[in-house]
Backbone as a ProteinNet text record, in pm:
[ID]
protein_1_A
[PRIMARY]
MEQLTLHADGISATIVGQGAELVSLRDAEDTELLWQAGPEWRRHSPVLFPIVGRLKGDQLRHRGQTYPMTQHGFARDRRFAWAEQGPTSCTLVLTDDAETRTRYPFAFRLAIGYDLQPRQLGVSFEITNTGNEPLPASIGAHPAFNWPLLPELPKEAYRLTFADNEPAPVCRLKDGLLLPDPQPTPIDGKTLQLSERLFVDDAVILDRPASSSVRYAAGRGPAIEMSWQGFTELGIWSRPGGAPFLCIEPWHGVASPIDFDGEFADKPGVMLIEPGGRRVLSYRIGLSREP
[TERTIARY]
6681.2	6572.7	6464.8	6341.7	6231.1	6189.7	6190.7	6146.6	6212.4	6207.8	6265.6	6171.5	6144.8	6062.9	6150.7	6150	6223.5	6131.7	6190.1	6112.5	6184.3	6107.1	6162.8	6050.6	6063.3	5971.4	5824.9	5798.2	5661	5606	5680.9	5632.8	5714.2	5661.4	5729.3	5714.9	5813.7	5813.2	5865.1	5794.2	5834.5	5872.2	5989.2	6043.5	6067.4	6038.4	6063.6	6175.6	6243.8	6350.9	6301.5	6181.9	6125.3	6090.5	6166	6142.1	6190.8	6255.7	6296.7	6178.4	6061.3	5936.2	5896.6	5856.9	5792.6	5651.3	5617.2	5486.4	5400.6	5456.7	5376.8	5441.5	5357.5	5403	5296.9	5331.3	5236.3	5283	5186.6	5221.1	5219.1	5239.6	5251.6	5121.5	5007.8	4879.2	4851.4	4950.4	4943.1	4841.9	4819.4	4734.1	4816.1	4768.4	4835.4	4804.5	4909.1	4892.7	4908.6	4974.7	5005.5	4899.3	4866.4	4772.2	4824.1	4735.3	4776.2	4750.3	4769.4	4773.6	4648.8	4532.4	4407.2	4383.8	4264.3	4237.3	4240.1	4216.4	4217.7	4358.3	4460.7	4600.6	4687.3	4767.8	4838.6	4976.2	4999	5128	5108.1	5220.1	5216.7	5290.2	5418	5504.1	5619.9	5591.5	5696.6	5800	5921.9	6028.5	6021.3	6017.7	6007.9	6148.6	6201.7	6336	6351.3	6415	6484.5	6397	6265.7	6174.8	6063.9	5999.7	5877	5766.7	5656.4	5547.6	5575.5	5518.5	5532.9	5624.4	5688.1	5753.3	5659.7	5668.6	5582.2	5611.5	5505.7	5521.4	5586.8	5604.6	5674.4	5810.7	5879.6	6011.7	6110.1	6228.2	6337.9	6431.3	6462.2	6547.9	6686.1	6789.1	6926.4	7015.9	7078.9	7170.9	7108.8	6984.5	6917.6	6857.4	6881.1	6823.5	6701	6609.5	6494.1	6497.6	6453.8	6453.5	6315.3	6258.1	6125.9	6135.4	6047	6047.4	5903.8	5854	5716.8	5705.5	5583.2	5554.4	5630	5690.6	5761.6	5889.5	5928.5	6055.4	6050.6	6169.8	6178.8	6218.8	6265.4	6316.7	6211.2	6087.5	5981.1	5954.9	6001.2	5977.6	6104	6213	6337.5	6366.1	6434.3	6474.2	6605.3	6604.7	6723.4	6803.2	6931.7	7017.2	7019.5	7018.6	7028.1	7174.5	7205.7	7343.5	7368.4	7267.7	7278.2	7143.6	7147.6	7026	7051.4	6961.1	6973.1	6835.7	6828.2	6697.8	6616.3	6684.8	6612.4	6645.9	6732.7	6769.4	6812.2	6806.3	6851.9	6882.7	6961.4	6993.4	6982.1	6918	6903.7	6962.3	7019.5	7094.5	7051.4	7040.2	7017.5	7125.3	7187.8	7286.5	7244.8	7302.2	7269.2	7317.3	7249.7	7288.7	7244.6	7261.9	7229.6	7083.4	6993.9	6851.4	6819	6871.8	6840.3	6895	7010.3	7071.1	6993.9	6905.5	6818.9	6711.1	6688.7	6584.8	6641.3	6760.6	6820.4	6972.2	7031.6	7168.9	7275	7265.3	7355.5	7398.6	7516.9	7568	7527.6	7476.8	7429.4	7433.1	7426.1	7403	7297.1	7187.2	7078.4	7068.7	7090.4	7081	6962.2	6875	6757.8	6781	6778	6798.7	6673.7	6647.9	6536.4	6592.5	6547.6	6597.1	6477.7	6442	6325.7	6372	6313.4	6342.6	6211.4	6217.3	6092.6	6002.1	5885.5	5780	5813.2	5914.6	5936.9	6019.1	5993.3	6069	6138.7	6270.3	6347.6	6378.7	6368	6396.2	6492.5	6602.1	6699.6	6718.7	6738.6	6769.4	6908.2	7001.2	7135.7	7162	7179	7205.4	7350.7	7426.7	7567.3	7587.4	7659.3	7694.8	7823.4	7813	7929.1	7983.7	7929.7	7972.7	8069.1	8092.5	8188.4	8123.6	7991.3	7919.8	7815.5	7767.1	7666.4	7545.1	7492.8	7379.1	7252.5	7161	7032.5	6934.7	6868.2	6777.6	6674.8	6561.3	6462.8	6434.4	6383.6	6351.5	6237	6155.6	6042.8	5997.8	5933.9	5869	5719.5	5652.8	5511.2	5436.9	5457.4	5389	5239.1	5163.6	5017.4	4971.4	4900.2	4848.7	4699	4655.4	4511.9	4435.5	4325.2	4238.4	4094.7	4031.7	4074.8	4173	4244.3	4334	4256.1	4143.3	4048.5	3925.2	3888.9	3778.4	3645.7	3625.8	3496.6	3483.7	3592.8	3586.6	3562.5	3489	3471.2	3598.3	3616	3732.1	3739.6	3624.1	3620.7	3664.4	3680.7	3731.6	3880.7	3948	4093.8	4135.7	4250.3	4307.7	4459.5	4521.2	4665.6	4694.7	4783.5	4822	4970.8	5002.6	5141.1	5209.9	5342.6	5418	5406.9	5393.5	5385.7	5266.7	5228.8	5124.2	5169.8	5074.9	5105.1	5011.2	5038.4	4947.4	4973.2	5085.7	5123.6	5029.5	5009.4	4929.6	4989.7	4905.6	4949.9	4951.1	5024.4	5029.7	4934.3	4878.2	4789.9	4831.4	4772.8	4809.7	4691.2	4724.3	4625.6	4689.3	4623.8	4677.9	4819.3	4843.9	4972.4	5080.9	5053.6	5152.3	5116.2	5218.2	5201.6	5136.1	5027.1	4959.4	5042.6	5037.2	5124.7	5084.2	4956	4908.8	4880.5	4945.9	4915.5	4769.2	4720.5	4582.1	4579.3	4470.9	4461.4	4474	4544.3	4566	4436.9	4412.5	4299.9	4335.5	4458.8	4504	4461.4	4396.8	4352.9	4452.3	4542.9	4648.2	4742.6	4734.8	4816.5	4736.8	4605	4516.8	4459.8	4473.3	4407.4	4303.6	4176.6	4068.6	4055.8	4063.4	4066.5	3926.3	3912.8	3789.9	3823.8	3740.2	3764.3	3760.1	3689.7	3678.4	3814.4	3906.5	4037.8	4109.1	4079.6	4160.1	4089.2	3979.4	3910.2	4004.6	4090.3	4186.9	4326.6	4336	4464.3	4531	4662.7	4736.2	4732.5	4744.8	4770	4920.9	4987.9	5134.1	5177.2	5254.4	5313	5456	5485.4	5618.6	5694.7	5800.9	5881.3	5793.9	5730.9	5646.1	5727.3	5659.2	5724	5756.9	5675.5	5691	5786.1	5844.6	5919.5	5859.4	5734.6	5663.5	5513.9	5436.6	5291.2	5235.6	5125.3	5062.6	4930.6	4911.4	4790.6	4715.2	4597.8	4527.8	4381.8	4303.3	4159.9	4114.9	4208.3	4169.4	4160.1	4149.6	4159.9	4212	4270.5	4327.8	4469.2	4519.7	4657.2	4676.9	4796.7	4837.5	4975.1	4998	5123.3	5183.1	5310.2	5384.6	5489.8	5474.4	5571.6	5663.8	5795.5	5892.7	5995.6	6060	6148	6262.4	6372	6489.2	6541	6572.6	6632.5	6533.9	6406.5	6304.4	6253.4	6206.7	6165.2	6015.5	5946.5	5801.7	5734.8	5605.4	5525.1	5398.4	5377	5254.6	5158	5030.2	4924.5	4824.9	4797.6	4720.2	4637.2	4520.4	4442.7	4378.7	4343.6	4291.1	4158.6	4147.8	4021.6	3905.3	3792.8	3676.5	3659.8	3761.6	3750.7	3828	3916.1	3992.4	4034.6	4047	4073.1	4220.5	4290	4428	4458.1	4560.1	4607.8	4759.9	4812.9	4957.1	5010.9	5117.7	5188.3	5330	5370.3	5483.7	5589	5697.6	5808.4	5878.6	5899.2	5959.9	6076.1	6170.7	6263.7	6243.4	6150.6	6112.7	5963.2	5916.4	5773.4	5757.1	5633.5	5604.8	5646.2	5663.9	5698.4	5587.3	5624.2	5523.7	5459.6	5333.9	5257	5314.6	5391.9	5448.5	5599.8	5657.1	5803.2	5845.3	5936.3	5987.2	6139.2	6203	6347.9	6420.5	6550	6636.2	6598.6	6613.1	6577.9	6657.7	6785	6868.1	6817.9	6738.4	6686.7	6544.7	6487.1	6348.8	6340.1	6239.7	6224.9	6221.5	6293.3	6293.5	6401.9	6475.1	6579.9	6706.1	6765.5	6894.1	7005.3	7119.5	7236.8	7348.3	7394.9	7498	7626.2	7732.2	7858.9	7921.3	8007.7	8073.9	8142.5	8115	8169.9	8091.9	7994.5	7917	7798.1	7733.4	7615.2	7520.2	7395	7292	7219.5	7191.2	7118.6	6993.4	6877.9	6749.5	6685	6602.2	6544.6	6408.2	6332.3	6206.3	6181.8	6095.1	6061.5	5910.5	5866.5	5726.7	5718.2	5665.9	5650.2	5512.1	5506.1	5381.1	5341.2	5214.3	5162.9	5016.1	4954.7	4810.5	4748.1	4626.2	4549.4	4437.4	4393.7	4291.7	4163.5
14682.8	14584.7	14617.9	14624.4	14655	14535.2	14413.9	14297	14172.4	14066.3	13937.7	13828.9	13731	13616.5	13492.5	13429.9	13306.7	13187.9	13078	12957	12835.3	12743.6	12618.6	12517.4	12404.6	12292.2	12333	12419.7	12457.5	12572.4	12623.3	12738.5	12861.6	12977.8	13100.8	13206.8	13296.7	13410.6	13531.1	13642.8	13765.7	13870.3	13931.3	14032.1	14159.1	14274.3	14402.5	14476	14564.3	14642	14744	14796.8	14895.4	14826.4	14857.2	14796.2	14653.5	14597.9	14456.3	14367.2	14401.5	14341.2	14220.6	14115.2	14001.4	14043	14028.9	14075.6	13963.8	13843.5	13731.2	13602	13505.6	13371.3	13273.4	13194.1	13100.8	12958.2	12871.1	12731.1	12653.2	12521.8	12439.3	12431.6	12464.2	12469.1	12609.5	12697.4	12836.3	12918.8	12880.8	12960	13072.3	13195	13308.2	13306.1	13300.1	13291.9	13426.7	13519.8	13647.7	13751.9	13834.5	13944.3	14037.1	14076.7	14153.6	14304.3	14354.4	14499.8	14571.1	14528.4	14592.7	14718.7	14778.8	14907.2	14900.2	14783.5	14773.6	14794.7	14758.7	14774.5	14764.2	14864.9	14877.1	14812.6	14718.4	14649.7	14498.7	14427.3	14281.5	14216.2	14253.1	14191.2	14286.1	14401.1	14499.9	14456.2	14506.6	14487.6	14602.2	14569.2	14668.6	14694.8	14814.5	14850.4	15001.2	15067.4	15016.2	15008.6	15022.7	15005.2	14909.1	14854.3	14775.6	14850.5	14875.2	14949.5	15098.5	15166.7	15311.8	15348.2	15463.2	15528.8	15636.1	15661.9	15764.5	15899.5	15962.8	16089.9	16078.7	15955.5	15931.8	15998.8	15990.2	16051.2	15952.5	15945.4	15863.7	15955.6	15916.2	15996.8	15932.8	16014	15964.4	16078	16056	16153.7	16292.9	16294.3	16421.3	16486.9	16430.2	16482.7	16399.2	16459	16384.9	16382.7	16268.9	16247.4	16194.4	16241.9	16192.5	16048.6	15963.8	15822.9	15772	15747.7	15701.5	15552.8	15507.5	15369	15270.2	15171.5	15060.7	15103.3	15229.9	15270.5	15298.3	15321	15369.6	15264.4	15147	15050.1	15010.4	14998.9	14954.6	15054.8	15179	15282.8	15321.9	15248.8	15279.9	15175.8	15219.7	15127.5	15060.2	14929.7	14850.7	14826.3	14802	14763.8	14611.5	14562.9	14419.2	14378.6	14298.5	14252.1	14118.2	14032.1	13900.5	13866.3	13803	13757.9	13621.1	13529	13396.5	13339.1	13218.4	13158.9	13121.4	13093.5	13051.6	13137.3	13237	13317.6	13457.1	13550	13686.3	13752.9	13860.3	13941.1	14087.8	14165.6	14309	14380.3	14498.4	14566.7	14712.7	14759.8	14900.6	14946.5	15061.3	15118.3	15260	15309.1	15444.1	15546.5	15659.7	15771.1	15901	16010.6	16140.3	16147.7	16087.6	16094.2	16009.5	15887	15803.1	15864.1	15931.8	15986.9	16105.6	16166.4	16270.6	16210.8	16081.2	16013.7	15910.7	15861.4	15750.6	15771	15833.6	15882.4	15774.8	15666	15553.7	15500.3	15439.8	15372.7	15225.1	15173.3	15034.7	14979.2	14848.8	14777	14671.8	14675.4	14578.5	14496.7	14366.9	14276.1	14182.8	14176.9	14088.4	13978.3	13853.9	13741.8	13658.2	13615.6	13525.3	13399.6	13283.7	13155.5	13062	13036.1	12951.4	12807.8	12717.4	12575.3	12500.6	12371	12296.3	12311.3	12368.6	12381.6	12476.4	12563.9	12662.6	12780.7	12895.2	13016.9	13058.6	13073.6	13122.7	13270.2	13346.4	13489.8	13519.3	13590.9	13624.7	13775.2	13824.7	13964.7	13969.1	14038.1	14053.6	14202.1	14239.7	14378.3	14388.7	14476.5	14496.6	14640.1	14654.2	14785.9	14830.5	14924.5	14975.6	15103.4	15141.3	15263	15235.4	15337.5	15326.6	15343	15329.5	15328.3	15216.9	15170.2	15063.8	15104.3	15008.3	15030.8	14976.9	15063.9	15016.4	14997.1	14883.8	14856.6	14753	14759.8	14652.4	14615.3	14495.5	14451.9	14352.1	14350.2	14257.6	14226	14111.4	14071.2	14097.7	14119.4	14157.3	14092.7	13962.1	13901.7	13889.8	13928.8	13921.4	13810.8	13713.6	13602.3	13620.9	13573.5	13580.4	13506.3	13565.9	13505.8	13524.6	13422.4	13283.1	13256.2	13143.1	13101.7	13043.1	12981	12936.5	13026.2	13093.4	13189.9	13130.3	13001.5	12942	12906.2	12914.9	12883	13009	12997.3	13114.3	13141.1	13265.5	13299.7	13214.9	13187.7	13117.4	12971.9	12922.3	12785.6	12776.1	12890	12890.4	12903.3	12843.4	12850.2	12856.1	12905.2	12895.8	12787.2	12695.9	12588.4	12602.7	12631.9	12653.2	12520.3	12521.8	12399.6	12357.7	12456.5	12429.6	12503.3	12464.2	12536.9	12680.5	12773.8	12916.6	12975.1	12943.8	12989.8	13132.4	13192.4	13322.1	13432.6	13534.5	13649.7	13713.4	13786	13853.6	14004.3	14074.7	14220.2	14277.9	14394.4	14463.4	14610.6	14678.6	14815.9	14911.1	15035.3	15144	15260.4	15302.8	15408.7	15375.2	15246.9	15202.5	15185.2	15214.7	15201.8	15087.2	15030.6	14909.4	14940.2	14870.9	14886.8	14822.2	14875.7	14825.4	14689.7	14656.9	14533.8	14426.5	14310.1	14200	14156.1	14095.8	14049.4	13896.3	13834.1	13687.8	13644.1	13534.7	13488.7	13434.9	13462.1	13399.9	13261.3	13216	13085.5	12977.1	12874.6	12760.7	12647.4	12631.2	12531	12572.1	12499.8	12532.8	12601.3	12619.4	12659.6	12798.9	12880	13009.8	13004.9	13002.9	13005	13147.2	13161.7	13294.8	13350.4	13478.5	13550.6	13698.4	13776.1	13919.9	13986.9	13928.4	13987	13997.5	13909	13910.2	14043.6	14115.1	14230.6	14363.7	14359.8	14484.6	14578.9	14524	14604.3	14591.3	14585	14582.5	14444.9	14441.7	14315.3	14237.3	14105.6	14016.4	13989.8	14020	14013.4	13912	13813.1	13714.3	13757.7	13779.9	13819.6	13694.9	13663.9	13543.6	13418.5	13390.3	13271	13143.7	13043.4	12913.6	12847.5	12875.2	12811.5	12890.8	12820.2	12886.1	12852.7	12802.8	12780.7	12778.1	12807.7	12805.3	12768.5	12694.1	12648.3	12722.6	12773.9	12848.7	12764	12714	12619.8	12609.5	12544.3	12527.6	12382.5	12289.5	12149.1	12100	12192.6	12156.7	12277.3	12246.7	12352.3	12387.6	12501.7	12540.7	12556.2	12521.7	12540.6	12606	12691	12764.9	12737	12700.4	12679	12789.6	12875.7	12982.1	12938.1	12946	12917.9	13029.8	13052.2	13167.7	13138.2	13213.9	13204.5	13345.2	13370.4	13497.2	13604.6	13584.1	13682.6	13656.2	13760.7	13750.2	13771.7	13821.6	13843.2	13790.4	13768.2	13732.1	13816	13891.3	13968	13897.6	13902.6	13847.3	13959.6	13991.2	14113	14100	14160.4	14193.6	14329	14400.2	14534.4	14527.1	14602.7	14603.5	14644.3	14577.7	14603.7	14504	14417.4	14312.8	14343.5	14253.6	14264.4	14123	14094.7	13957.3	13919.3	13949.8	13906.9	13884.4	13802.3	13773.6	13787.5	13867.6	13886.9	13802.6	13727.4	13647.5	13701.6	13768.6	13859.9	13830.2	13764.1	13751.8	13887.1	13927.2	14056.8	14039.8	14132	14156.2	14301.9	14322.6	14457.2	14475	14576.2	14607	14758.4	14802.7	14945.4	14995.7	15126.3	15185.9	15160	15125.9	15127.6	15266.2	15269.4	15393.9	15502.6	15461.3	15558.6	15574.3	15528.1	15532.4	15660	15734.7	15859.9	15861.5	15745.5	15742.2	15737.4	15712.2	15698.9	15572.4	15581.4	15467.4	15343.2	15361.2	15246.2	15174.5	15242.8	15183.8	15129.9	15143.8	15099.1	14947	14891.1	14745.9	14686.9	14576.2	14505.6	14546.3	14652.7	14699.5	14616	14569.9	14501.7	14605.7	14577.7	14663.3	14582.9	14631.3	14562.7	14644.1	14580.3	14650.3	14688.7	14791.5	14830.4	14711.3	14695	14581.9	14452.6	14452.2	14331.1	14318	14203.8	14182.2	14088.1	14095.4	14004.1	13946.6	13817.2	13749.6	13686.7	13718.6	13661.6	13606	13505.1	13444	13384	13366.9	13293.7	13215.3	13116.3	13032.3	13022.1	13020.2	12999	12864.8	12763.9	12631.4	12617	12557.2	12543.1	12395.8	12370.2	12233.9	12239.9	12125.2	12113.7	12014.7	12047.2	11953.5	11896.7	11773.1	11709.4	11791.6
4795	4785.6	4888.4	4841.9	4932.8	5015.8	4952.7	5026.4	4971.2	5051.8	5014.8	5063.2	4977.7	5015.7	5024.9	5142.1	5166.5	5139.6	5091.2	5061.5	5119.5	5177.1	5228.3	5246	5176.8	5196.7	5179.9	5081.7	5050.7	5131.4	5231.6	5307.5	5266.9	5296.4	5256.7	5365	5368.6	5461	5385.6	5395.1	5327.8	5432	5411	5500.9	5421.4	5480.6	5414.4	5487.5	5412.3	5472.4	5573.1	5552.3	5644.6	5775.6	5879.2	6009	6022.1	5918.1	5917.8	5955.5	5900.6	5946.4	5862.3	5930.6	5866.4	5826.1	5697	5649.8	5592.5	5577.4	5529	5576	5613.5	5648.6	5601.3	5501.2	5440.6	5463.6	5497.5	5520.8	5389.9	5398.3	5277.7	5199.8	5262.6	5192.6	5139.3	5146.7	5099.7	5178.7	5304.7	5393.4	5456	5442.5	5506.2	5655.2	5737.4	5881.6	5950.2	5883.4	5944.8	5910.2	6007.2	5987.4	5877.6	5786.9	5669.5	5683.1	5804.6	5829.7	5778.1	5827.8	5791.1	5870.9	5857.9	5923.9	6076.1	6133.7	6279.6	6337.7	6258.9	6301.8	6177.1	6152.7	6025.6	6025	6112.6	6115.8	6109.7	6086.5	6076.2	6193.5	6208.4	6309.3	6340.4	6399.6	6420.8	6525.1	6507.9	6606	6706.4	6835	6941.2	6996	6971.4	7015.4	7004.9	7098.9	7217.7	7342	7325.3	7438.9	7398.8	7499.3	7482.6	7555.7	7487.4	7549.8	7551.7	7648.4	7660.1	7775.7	7763.4	7876	7929.7	8058.1	8116.9	8051.2	8002.9	7934.1	7798.6	7750.3	7622.6	7621.9	7737.3	7749.3	7810.2	7749.9	7800.7	7879.3	8001.9	8088	8098.8	8072.1	8081.9	8130.2	8244.4	8304	8314.4	8357.7	8381	8258.6	8140.6	8017.1	7978.9	7904.3	7854.3	7701.8	7647.2	7503	7463.6	7352.7	7312.2	7262.1	7312.3	7271.7	7268.3	7149.8	7134.2	7163.8	7178	7216.1	7127.4	7191.4	7126	7053.9	7062.7	7005.8	6857	6799.7	6661.8	6559.4	6601.3	6504.4	6401.9	6444.2	6354	6242.4	6259.2	6158.9	6082.7	6103.7	6035.3	5926.7	5822.3	5716.1	5755.7	5759.6	5789.7	5661.3	5677.2	5564.7	5552.5	5429.9	5405.8	5417.8	5519.4	5538.3	5469.5	5469.7	5404.7	5342.7	5226.2	5158.6	5097.6	5119.1	5062.3	5034.7	4980.9	4949.8	5073.3	5186.4	5306.6	5428.6	5414	5531	5488.4	5584.5	5560	5692.5	5685.2	5801.8	5764	5851.6	5831.8	5952.7	5930.7	6035.4	6044.9	6169.1	6198.3	6294.9	6266	6356.9	6393.3	6501.6	6545.7	6443.4	6439.8	6354.4	6422.1	6353.5	6413.4	6455	6376.5	6409.4	6531.7	6537.4	6654.1	6781.8	6772.7	6894.4	6950.4	6871.5	6927.3	7016.3	7005	7082.3	7180.1	7148.4	7222.8	7214.3	7314.9	7303.2	7324.9	7248.6	7266	7130.1	7128.9	7009.2	7015.1	6903.5	6901.6	6759.7	6752	6626.8	6655.4	6580.7	6595.5	6467.7	6479.8	6364.6	6385	6283.3	6284.7	6181.5	6224.8	6134.1	6118.8	5995.8	5965.4	5901.9	5947.6	5898.4	5880.3	5756.1	5725.4	5704.7	5779.9	5770.7	5749.7	5717.5	5702.3	5825.4	5803.8	5904.7	6019.4	6002.8	6108	6057.1	6119.8	6093.2	6221.8	6214.5	6327.8	6310.4	6418.9	6417.6	6531.8	6501.5	6604.9	6611.8	6733.3	6760.3	6824.6	6761.2	6818.7	6841.7	6968.9	7006.5	7049.7	6984.5	7018.3	7066.3	7175.8	7227.7	7159	7067.4	6995.6	7057.7	7173.5	7240.6	7354.5	7435.8	7546	7682.9	7689.2	7816.1	7811.5	7926.6	7924.9	7840.4	7765.4	7675.8	7741.9	7783.8	7836	7719.9	7717.1	7605.5	7645.6	7579.8	7580	7435.6	7414.8	7279.5	7287	7183.6	7182.5	7041.5	7029.3	6904.7	6918.4	6804.6	6807.4	6689.7	6663.8	6549	6572.1	6471.9	6476.3	6382.1	6434	6355.3	6331.6	6219.6	6192.2	6302.3	6340.5	6442.9	6399.3	6346.4	6341.5	6227.3	6238.7	6130.8	6013.9	6043.2	5939.8	5947.4	5840	5846.1	5891.8	5864.8	5899.3	6047.6	6123.1	6265.8	6347.7	6458.2	6545.8	6625.1	6665.7	6747.4	6874.8	6933.4	7061.5	7050.6	6927	6910.2	6941.5	6947.3	6961.7	7107.3	7135.9	7269.2	7257.9	7363.5	7379.8	7482	7446.7	7538.2	7567.9	7692.5	7733.5	7761.8	7755.9	7782.2	7928.8	8017.5	8161.1	8220.9	8340.6	8410.9	8435.9	8426	8443.9	8549.8	8677.2	8783.8	8831.5	8794.5	8851.4	8804.6	8886.3	8843.7	8718.9	8646.3	8524.9	8548.1	8462.6	8468.9	8365.5	8397.7	8305.2	8294.9	8196.7	8164.7	8184.8	8208.4	8206.5	8132.2	8024.6	7939	7892.9	7868.3	7816.9	7920.5	8048.4	8154.7	8247.8	8310.6	8389.9	8524	8552.3	8681.3	8791.8	8913.6	9020	9075.3	9068.3	9131.4	9026.8	9037.8	8946	8957.7	8851.1	8845.1	8842	8887.8	8877.3	8731.9	8711.4	8575.4	8513.7	8384.5	8315.4	8261.3	8285.5	8235	8333	8281.6	8362.4	8342.3	8438.2	8421.6	8310.4	8198.5	8081.3	7972	7993.1	7883.5	7903.7	7800.4	7796	7684.9	7723.6	7626	7572.4	7442.2	7383.1	7361.6	7389.5	7360.4	7355.4	7289	7280.6	7417.4	7512.4	7646.6	7715.8	7680.4	7743	7727.3	7618.9	7580.8	7602.7	7677.5	7710.9	7784.1	7868.4	7943.3	7884.7	7753	7683.6	7698.3	7689	7681.3	7812.7	7798.8	7911.8	7911.6	8023	8027.4	8132.1	8087	8176.7	8206	8333.5	8376.2	8419.1	8348.6	8370.9	8371	8259.1	8251.6	8275.1	8327.9	8348.5	8215.2	8114.8	7983.8	7894.7	7799	7691.9	7555.6	7557.4	7432.2	7458.8	7351.5	7360.8	7223.7	7223.7	7099.7	7080.6	6960.2	6922.9	6820.5	6857.5	6770.2	6811.3	6724.4	6748.8	6744.3	6730.1	6718.7	6576.7	6482.4	6340.2	6261.4	6147.7	6066.4	6109.6	6065.2	6098.8	6248.6	6293.4	6432.6	6433.8	6533.4	6545.3	6681.8	6683.1	6806.8	6817.5	6916.4	6941.3	7054.3	7029.8	7135.2	7136.9	7250.9	7263.4	7359.8	7340.9	7427.5	7456.6	7582.5	7620.8	7659.7	7634.2	7668.9	7810.8	7876.2	8016.1	8037.5	7937	7946.3	7819.2	7830.4	7713.5	7716.1	7609.1	7594.7	7500.6	7532.7	7447.2	7426.6	7299.8	7274.6	7147.5	7151.1	7032.5	7060.9	6955.5	6978.4	7054.8	7164.6	7238.8	7149	7168.9	7085.3	6973.1	6955.4	6855.1	6729.2	6690.3	6566.5	6528.5	6398.2	6355.1	6358	6467.1	6482	6629.6	6654.6	6788.2	6787.5	6878.1	6889.6	7005	6977.8	7078.2	7079.1	7189.4	7185.6	7292.9	7257.7	7353.1	7370.1	7494.6	7525.2	7622.9	7616.2	7726.2	7765.5	7858.2	7898.3	7892	7962	7967.7	7967.6	7960.1	7972.5	8110.1	8119.3	8248.5	8350.7	8473.3	8579	8587.5	8621.7	8615.3	8706	8808	8901.4	8886	8773.4	8756.4	8685.8	8748.4	8690.3	8681.9	8695	8706.3	8572.5	8582	8465.4	8387.2	8254.9	8170.8	8210.4	8243.3	8279	8403.4	8486.5	8610.1	8594.6	8477	8457.7	8463	8527.1	8529.9	8388.5	8372.3	8244.1	8147.9	8177.1	8086.2	8105.9	7996.4	8003	7989.6	8051	8040.1	7973.6	7859.4	7782.4	7794	7839.9	7858.8	7724.9	7724	7599.1	7531.7	7402.9	7327.8	7343.7	7434	7458.4	7363.8	7367.7	7285.2	7356.7	7316.4	7364.7	7244.8	7249.1	7142.1	7202.1	7143.2	7183.3	7057.5	7072.1	6952.6	6981.5	6873.6	6884.5	6756.4	6765.2	6650.3	6636.8	6512.7	6480.3	6409	6476.8	6419.7	6357	6239.3	6164.3	6156.1	6180.7	6166.9	6133.7	6117.4	6088.7	6182.8	6228.1	6309.2	6223.4	6250.1	6164	6153.9
[MASK]
+++++++++++++++++++++++++++++++++++++++++++++++++++++++++++++++++++++++++++++++++++++++++++++++++++++++++++++++++++++++++++++++++++++++++++++++++++++++++++++++++++++++++++++++++++++++++++++++++++++++++++++++++++++++++++++++++++++++++++++++++++++++++++++++++++++++++++++++++++++++++++++++++++

């Protein structure tokens, strides 16, 4: 099966086997909320695994060996197997094979679950270490929402409202790698006023945000509430130079610091899963309407 569309209470979500990627999310008014992979960026909501961001030199180092690893890892470009399919939920699975081991020399099982309920979509990531040594990994979500959600509204009408105040400095990137010095946050209390200027220097990254949810809205029309569990960073991104989408990205892991040359297992943000162990992380996309 190439794709599956889930339905619940008038909303729908479409998932494809390639990359286990969410490619459509429509609300009860049949408004498409997800970016439809135009020329500015050819993806919708890729799964980032086993890395988030870039590694220095695009190389993963393990026990003195180097392995080629492109930005955000290989899961988004691999075909997952359908493990479960239903009218409102599904699970897709990727396991290691000869090809993945040329880039990532570890045994793993990655299961992506989608669960559509009235007015919300739940997404779960389950990473299992099927090998006999600790499994170093990062994982992240990368959903891109239309910006604006209503075509007649300007981009500047939209804001992100966090559940809690976010006064901490933010991290920024240079050439895809993490800069050493945090930057002053552009968030005013709980509110981040959106504009294309925010993304001139790539993503805005919150390291261990105080909040576990954020609302994306303009005061009228569709509104999106993103909430997450188990993730340690939040990336906010749109393509520099202007593009009609906004990515709200829960991550466990970040790009390599610009001066990091060590083993992948020692890279900041990497989780270590013991043999036979597993980690489960999840996020939810809540749908609503404002007057």
